[in-house]
Amino acid sequence: MRECGILLPISSLPSPYGIGAFSKEAYEFVDRLVEAGQQRWQILPLGPTGYGDSPYQSFSAFAGNPYFIDLETLIEEGLLTKKECDAADFGSSERYIDYEKMYDSRFPLLRKAFERWKAKGAVSKEELSAETKEYCFYMAVKNHFKGKCWADWDEDIRLQEPAAMEKYKNELKDDILFYEFQQMKFQEQWRKLKAYANKKGIRIIGDLPIYVAFDSADSWFHPELFQFDDLRLPKGVAGCPPDGFCATGQLWGNPLYDWKYHKATGYQWWMKRIAYSFTLYDCVRVDHFRGFDEYYSVPYGEETAVNGKWEKGPGLDFFKAVKERFGDLDIIAEDLGFLTPSVLKLVEDTGFPGMKVLEFAFYADGQSAYLPYRYKENCVVYTGTHDNDTLKSWYEDMEPWDRDFAVRYLGNENTKLQDIHWDFIRLAMASVAKLAVIPLQDYLGLGGEARMNTPSTLGLNWKWRLLPDEFSKELAAKCRDMAWVFGRCR
């Protein structure tokens, strides 16, 4: 079955309180997807974010972002008042998230809701996993140390000495429960939204980052999972070599896995992580898939990724273990970047669909593997991803000879610039790919101001939001018509 979907992070949904959430606007977006003839909604990772606000640098692989908790639902539950929420300063822009004001305003409101929840008896149907509870303990201790990463805590608790662990569990009992309250509310609201989407025929594509952050409950509680030295500092960190995005490579800084340990345990931690992911999503895009074949290791302390080297990953053995445990899962392999024969073979051996991105296709030499006539059916085509510029901005910035090739490929030299995005969307929808996913910014024909992320930069990313009524009934009808024309309509 040919399908189509739209890429829009939860954070980018409109809402009256500064950031997208599991609010009525999320339910309205699901309804609009149905009107647009879509079957999939792709989002970005749902984990709690830290410095830089990147969803790929989360405080836990087993927790949800408290920013996404809908305040209006808390008002309906009597845990907050509308006056309290309206009085909070989340910033003046409907278009962009102000993360500093979000941090300063959201948590005091959640704390008020928590105190009232306790006074009502602190009841929830949600059962938190051991790993989610580890996150709650971690964040309580982290706040005790004024937000410092665990590597900068007092030595007794940094090394998890039993007496220190017991001491902080007792002293921070209320703070730990506060974080557990957040996770319960996150799970309650997300499960309800996902169930609504599924009932409407919309399946959620989630995102599983291959790495976790160094500043996370995962790396503090479980140092044995990573390539750490005796001081629990990374021997090497993750990144990728110089490429078209960045001449000095991308230094992500995430700790690297000790794959020998994981294999010896039957990949137990990973099995828990995958199981958790499929409680959140219907389909999972595995980020940086090539890292399971080979991963790029940069010596700890380097300022760029230039001096890294490739190391061997777990390969097919890992995915055989996943299949033995779970059977066939709906997984998309994010196989972008420079792909060696061994990476291509791994994708083929797993049977997972890989990704094709049109913005990588149009070079004047005509040799790109991302040109649609080279596709096989078992793939997912995108105009661009969260790391790409919007179609309109990308097209405007193309080299003249590349743009000439693209226009000749499209076969439409008369298209006006303001409409050129529709030609590329049509190309994706017409392709043989079994699934086509288009960022909503591209359907809207927006420019570079709507770009979600520019890799290897800080400060301007993850902020863009949809305006109320911007995804209109008229646009949905146009999306539906195109989906129908190319056999992708629900």
XYZ file of C-alpha atoms in Angstrom:
490
model
C 0.000 0.000 0.000
C 1.306 3.424 -0.973
C 1.120 5.944 1.872
C 1.989 9.529 2.709
C 2.533 11.551 5.830
C 3.579 14.916 7.209
C 6.581 15.740 9.378
C 5.796 18.158 12.201
C 7.327 18.013 15.700
C 5.048 18.275 18.729
C 6.925 21.432 19.722
C 5.897 23.080 16.429
C 2.162 22.769 17.013
C 0.302 26.008 17.789
C -0.867 26.520 21.362
C -1.524 29.506 23.633
C 1.312 28.675 26.034
C 4.550 29.089 24.128
C 5.214 25.629 22.727
C 3.321 22.826 21.031
C 1.790 20.334 23.440
C -0.690 17.467 23.767
C -3.421 20.070 23.554
C -6.630 20.501 21.564
C -4.480 21.887 18.746
C -2.744 18.490 18.516
C -6.126 16.767 18.116
C -7.126 19.353 15.509
C -3.887 18.641 13.649
C -4.765 14.938 13.557
C -8.165 15.849 12.118
C -6.456 17.993 9.475
C -4.154 15.107 8.555
C -7.250 13.002 7.922
C -8.721 15.746 5.733
C -5.404 15.890 3.854
C -5.583 12.184 3.000
C -2.554 11.282 5.101
C -1.832 8.041 6.983
C 1.272 9.026 8.956
C 2.373 11.780 11.328
C 6.111 11.905 11.847
C 7.456 13.677 14.923
C 10.862 14.227 16.519
C 12.080 12.536 19.739
C 9.823 13.168 22.746
C 12.528 13.113 25.434
C 13.244 15.946 27.906
C 15.750 18.343 26.383
C 18.794 19.983 27.901
C 21.380 22.527 26.779
C 20.742 23.635 23.208
C 17.138 22.381 23.364
C 17.886 19.563 20.933
C 15.536 16.565 21.072
C 18.600 14.486 20.195
C 20.318 15.445 23.477
C 17.896 14.199 26.105
C 18.271 13.716 29.853
C 16.884 10.200 29.432
C 16.054 7.669 26.733
C 13.086 6.576 28.877
C 11.337 9.841 29.747
C 9.071 12.415 28.137
C 9.439 16.164 27.718
C 7.394 17.971 30.414
C 7.008 20.969 28.086
C 4.525 18.874 26.089
C 2.130 18.447 29.036
C -1.015 20.339 28.113
C -1.746 23.062 30.657
C -5.396 23.339 29.614
C -5.917 19.701 30.587
C -4.395 20.464 33.987
C -6.854 23.362 34.277
C -9.753 21.000 33.522
C -8.448 18.646 36.212
C -8.445 21.455 38.773
C -4.657 21.388 39.148
C -4.133 24.865 37.671
C -6.270 27.918 36.965
C -6.546 29.687 33.634
C -5.538 32.904 35.344
C -2.276 31.320 36.542
C -1.449 30.010 33.074
C -2.354 33.257 31.307
C -0.176 35.227 33.743
C 2.951 33.208 32.894
C 5.415 34.741 30.424
C 6.170 32.281 27.628
C 7.369 34.954 25.210
C 5.545 37.172 22.759
C 6.071 35.227 19.528
C 3.537 32.774 18.147
C 6.083 31.726 15.513
C 9.137 30.884 17.606
C 9.681 29.183 20.962
C 11.486 31.178 23.648
C 13.144 28.316 25.530
C 14.564 30.507 28.294
C 11.137 31.841 29.194
C 9.687 28.384 28.756
C 12.092 27.019 31.361
C 11.477 29.908 33.753
C 7.673 29.754 33.505
C 6.681 26.145 32.834
C 8.208 24.428 35.847
C 6.714 26.781 38.480
C 3.284 26.065 36.975
C 3.912 22.329 36.978
C 5.027 22.606 40.587
C 1.731 24.261 41.530
C -0.137 21.514 39.731
C 1.955 18.916 41.539
C 1.180 20.355 44.977
C -2.546 20.299 44.235
C -2.266 16.774 42.831
C -0.664 15.656 46.110
C -3.383 17.372 48.101
C -5.996 15.441 46.102
C -4.379 12.128 46.935
C -1.653 11.803 44.269
C -3.481 9.195 42.194
C -2.466 8.051 38.712
C -3.117 4.985 36.601
C 0.305 5.269 34.986
C 3.021 2.823 36.026
C 6.513 4.232 35.591
C 9.319 1.915 34.534
C 12.499 1.543 36.573
C 14.374 3.503 33.917
C 11.871 6.374 34.032
C 12.195 6.451 37.814
C 15.974 6.623 37.412
C 15.443 9.753 35.342
C 13.258 11.292 38.064
C 15.909 10.642 40.701
C 18.608 11.974 38.387
C 16.775 15.241 37.740
C 16.091 15.794 41.435
C 19.798 15.410 42.236
C 20.773 17.492 39.215
C 18.561 20.339 40.440
C 20.074 19.986 43.914
C 23.435 20.712 42.272
C 22.062 23.772 40.434
C 21.688 22.010 37.081
C 25.224 20.666 36.866
C 25.959 17.518 34.916
C 26.566 14.433 37.083
C 30.285 14.589 36.310
C 30.451 17.753 38.464
C 28.530 16.459 41.486
C 30.079 15.592 44.838
C 32.140 12.439 44.495
C 30.033 10.251 46.793
C 26.846 10.710 44.781
C 28.671 10.951 41.456
C 30.011 7.456 42.091
C 26.656 6.292 43.477
C 27.992 5.220 46.849
C 25.132 3.402 48.654
C 25.065 5.769 51.631
C 24.893 8.809 49.353
C 22.162 7.266 47.197
C 20.053 6.582 50.275
C 20.712 10.033 51.663
C 19.559 11.851 48.508
C 16.549 9.582 48.023
C 15.372 10.627 51.473
C 16.311 14.301 51.302
C 14.911 14.816 47.792
C 11.863 12.601 48.149
C 9.418 15.378 47.287
C 11.445 16.558 44.280
C 11.697 13.002 42.966
C 7.919 12.671 43.237
C 7.546 15.987 41.383
C 9.410 14.521 38.405
C 7.391 11.319 38.649
C 4.227 13.443 38.518
C 5.481 15.064 35.308
C 6.138 11.691 33.721
C 2.741 10.352 34.749
C 1.000 13.357 33.200
C 3.154 13.106 30.062
C 2.227 9.449 29.620
C -1.468 9.981 30.355
C -1.769 12.770 27.804
C 0.405 11.207 25.100
C -1.364 7.835 25.256
C -4.712 9.606 24.866
C -3.501 11.631 21.858
C -1.906 8.605 20.192
C -5.061 6.539 20.702
C -7.090 9.324 19.066
C -4.717 9.458 16.097
C -4.779 5.670 15.685
C -8.584 5.611 15.834
C -8.607 8.186 13.039
C -6.280 6.014 10.936
C -3.135 8.055 11.610
C -0.032 6.111 12.651
C 2.759 7.893 14.506
C 6.338 7.737 13.236
C 8.683 8.405 16.142
C 12.410 8.936 16.232
C 14.963 6.884 18.154
C 18.301 8.717 18.456
C 21.114 6.172 18.363
C 23.006 7.979 21.137
C 22.137 9.301 24.575
C 23.544 12.446 26.153
C 26.481 12.398 28.552
C 24.389 14.589 30.858
C 21.709 11.933 31.291
C 20.315 9.419 33.714
C 21.370 6.686 31.290
C 25.091 7.461 31.441
C 25.113 8.194 35.190
C 23.166 5.148 36.327
C 24.730 2.758 33.825
C 28.368 3.643 33.097
C 28.984 0.019 32.137
C 27.030 0.629 28.925
C 29.590 3.109 27.619
C 33.244 3.510 26.718
C 34.242 5.266 29.949
C 37.611 5.311 31.691
C 38.210 4.670 35.401
C 37.109 8.242 36.205
C 33.867 7.671 34.255
C 34.906 10.097 31.554
C 34.423 9.178 27.882
C 37.370 7.688 26.047
C 35.820 8.935 22.826
C 32.643 10.731 21.818
C 30.265 10.538 18.883
C 30.204 12.674 15.794
C 30.522 12.438 12.057
C 33.377 13.402 9.749
C 33.551 16.519 7.572
C 30.794 16.557 4.944
C 28.512 18.871 3.014
C 26.935 20.159 6.233
C 30.183 21.095 7.998
C 33.813 21.275 6.863
C 35.127 20.308 10.306
C 32.588 17.534 10.837
C 29.923 17.375 13.511
C 31.075 16.918 17.114
C 27.977 15.601 18.875
C 29.780 14.768 22.118
C 27.604 11.784 23.068
C 29.254 8.886 24.915
C 29.922 5.823 22.766
C 28.571 2.378 23.571
C 30.640 -0.527 24.782
C 29.234 -2.892 22.185
C 31.100 -5.910 23.590
C 29.266 -5.440 26.889
C 25.926 -5.020 25.141
C 26.437 -8.170 23.117
C 27.417 -10.136 26.239
C 24.127 -9.111 27.895
C 22.025 -9.963 24.862
C 21.580 -6.227 24.233
C 19.311 -6.110 27.280
C 19.352 -2.317 27.682
C 18.627 -1.837 23.994
C 15.743 -4.287 24.142
C 14.200 -2.202 26.922
C 14.748 0.948 24.887
C 13.139 -0.453 21.771
C 10.212 -1.828 23.762
C 9.714 1.624 25.321
C 9.866 3.295 21.897
C 7.111 1.068 20.564
C 4.877 1.985 23.481
C 5.185 5.591 22.273
C 5.098 5.137 18.501
C 3.647 2.903 15.802
C 6.771 3.140 13.667
C 10.301 4.110 14.648
C 12.875 5.922 12.534
C 16.263 4.739 13.798
C 18.505 7.785 13.655
C 22.080 7.477 12.328
C 21.534 3.870 11.256
C 25.013 3.579 9.844
C 26.368 3.818 13.405
C 25.267 0.204 13.932
C 27.639 -0.824 11.146
C 30.471 1.580 11.909
C 30.507 4.553 14.257
C 32.720 7.619 14.214
C 34.805 8.002 17.374
C 36.361 11.360 18.222
C 38.964 11.488 21.038
C 37.481 13.087 24.147
C 38.526 16.729 24.465
C 38.807 17.470 20.743
C 37.211 20.731 19.616
C 36.186 19.453 16.174
C 35.418 16.067 14.623
C 38.306 16.199 12.149
C 40.530 13.740 14.043
C 37.974 10.993 14.555
C 38.111 7.468 13.191
C 35.621 4.774 12.255
C 35.106 1.835 14.616
C 33.124 -1.345 14.054
C 29.565 -1.469 15.422
C 27.419 -4.496 16.303
C 26.118 -4.960 12.771
C 23.453 -7.470 11.815
C 23.894 -9.404 15.068
C 22.082 -6.604 16.895
C 19.096 -6.601 14.540
C 18.870 -10.381 14.618
C 18.535 -10.092 18.399
C 15.830 -7.440 17.952
C 13.876 -9.672 15.570
C 14.207 -12.696 17.850
C 12.804 -10.648 20.707
C 10.068 -8.653 18.969
C 9.450 -10.205 15.566
C 8.954 -7.850 12.628
C 8.873 -4.219 13.694
C 7.908 -1.158 11.650
C 11.327 0.508 11.478
C 12.760 3.113 9.098
C 16.547 3.167 8.719
C 17.987 6.688 8.621
C 20.737 5.709 6.205
C 21.788 9.167 5.041
C 25.312 10.435 4.515
C 28.291 8.648 2.989
C 27.270 5.010 2.735
C 29.873 2.283 2.453
C 29.068 -1.103 0.875
C 28.827 -2.628 4.373
C 26.210 -0.063 5.453
C 24.182 -0.659 2.313
C 24.370 -4.409 2.922
C 23.229 -3.979 6.533
C 20.163 -1.996 5.428
C 19.385 -4.637 2.809
C 19.896 -7.537 5.222
C 17.549 -6.040 7.828
C 14.869 -5.419 5.220
C 14.123 -1.998 6.706
C 13.220 0.791 4.275
C 15.927 3.423 3.953
C 15.484 7.137 3.381
C 15.660 9.155 0.180
C 15.917 12.942 0.378
C 15.205 15.022 -2.714
C 17.390 17.901 -1.542
C 20.363 15.550 -1.885
C 19.433 14.529 -5.431
C 20.089 17.430 -7.726
C 23.701 17.796 -8.657
C 24.561 18.615 -12.240
C 26.535 15.409 -12.728
C 23.264 13.470 -12.502
C 24.862 10.682 -10.443
C 23.030 11.026 -7.114
C 21.464 7.892 -5.631
C 18.634 10.139 -4.394
C 17.249 10.772 -7.888
C 13.758 9.211 -7.935
C 14.343 7.020 -10.978
C 16.928 5.119 -8.915
C 14.533 4.276 -6.053
C 13.297 0.858 -5.076
C 9.820 0.529 -3.616
C 11.084 -0.328 -0.125
C 12.104 3.191 0.866
C 10.711 6.390 2.372
C 11.083 9.579 0.354
C 11.343 13.027 1.916
C 11.687 16.427 0.300
C 13.899 17.267 3.283
C 14.335 16.331 6.932
C 14.525 18.372 10.140
C 18.232 18.923 9.343
C 17.598 20.372 5.872
C 16.632 23.836 4.769
C 13.100 24.270 3.491
C 12.522 23.467 -0.180
C 12.014 27.097 -1.118
C 15.173 28.329 0.610
C 17.224 25.375 -0.660
C 16.112 26.018 -4.229
C 16.932 29.710 -3.993
C 20.451 28.936 -2.734
C 21.300 26.207 -5.276
C 24.263 26.574 -7.590
C 22.973 27.726 -11.004
C 24.011 24.530 -12.797
C 22.379 22.348 -10.132
C 19.186 24.389 -10.344
C 19.223 24.064 -14.121
C 19.503 20.283 -13.795
C 16.641 20.221 -11.266
C 14.377 22.278 -13.549
C 15.164 19.987 -16.490
C 14.485 16.934 -14.329
C 11.157 18.368 -13.192
C 10.245 19.163 -16.797
C 8.633 22.431 -15.821
C 10.613 25.512 -16.743
C 7.637 27.819 -16.325
C 7.003 27.265 -12.620
C 7.077 30.462 -10.591
C 9.502 30.542 -7.681
C 6.697 30.869 -5.130
C 5.213 27.586 -6.404
C 8.378 25.562 -7.034
C 7.912 23.560 -3.810
C 4.846 21.886 -5.293
C 6.917 20.513 -8.179
C 9.280 18.771 -5.749
C 6.422 17.522 -3.567
C 4.780 16.109 -6.693
C 8.052 14.374 -7.585
C 8.204 12.734 -4.154
C 4.555 11.692 -4.213
C 4.858 10.282 -7.742
C 7.917 8.179 -6.897
C 7.838 4.418 -6.419
C 8.668 4.831 -2.690
C 6.069 3.091 -0.551
C 5.913 6.060 1.831
C 6.339 9.787 1.139
C 6.793 12.169 4.088
C 6.784 15.926 3.555
C 7.713 18.522 6.206
C 4.734 20.819 6.716
C 6.976 23.843 6.066
C 7.386 22.584 2.494
C 3.644 22.206 1.944
C 3.342 25.792 3.212
C 6.076 27.003 0.845
C 7.990 28.740 3.639
C 11.546 30.027 3.419
C 14.668 29.601 5.531
C 13.017 31.343 8.482
C 11.076 28.085 8.985
C 14.116 25.800 9.062
C 14.025 23.475 12.065
C 17.727 22.755 12.566
C 21.080 23.676 11.093
C 23.562 20.955 12.168
C 26.602 22.016 14.218
C 25.013 25.313 15.273
C 23.402 26.497 18.502
C 20.882 29.183 19.391
C 18.433 29.308 16.488
C 17.314 25.692 16.232
C 14.182 23.750 17.245
C 12.134 26.961 17.579
C 9.822 27.184 14.571
C 6.072 26.813 15.168
C 2.964 26.540 13.051
C 0.580 29.493 13.336
C -3.089 28.897 14.202
C -5.127 28.060 11.069
C -1.982 28.099 8.881
C -2.591 24.471 7.915
C -5.896 25.451 6.387
C -8.759 23.397 4.993
C -7.817 24.687 1.536
C -4.235 23.454 1.890
C -5.449 20.124 3.278
C -7.683 19.724 0.240
C -4.738 20.356 -2.077
C -2.643 17.808 -0.153
C -5.460 15.280 -0.403
C -5.842 15.802 -4.129
C -2.153 15.188 -4.726
C -2.214 12.116 -2.497
C -5.179 10.782 -4.506
C -3.575 11.469 -7.879
C -0.536 9.404 -6.937
C -2.358 6.562 -5.232
C -1.488 7.578 -1.678
C -4.859 8.792 -0.421
C -6.371 7.082 2.647
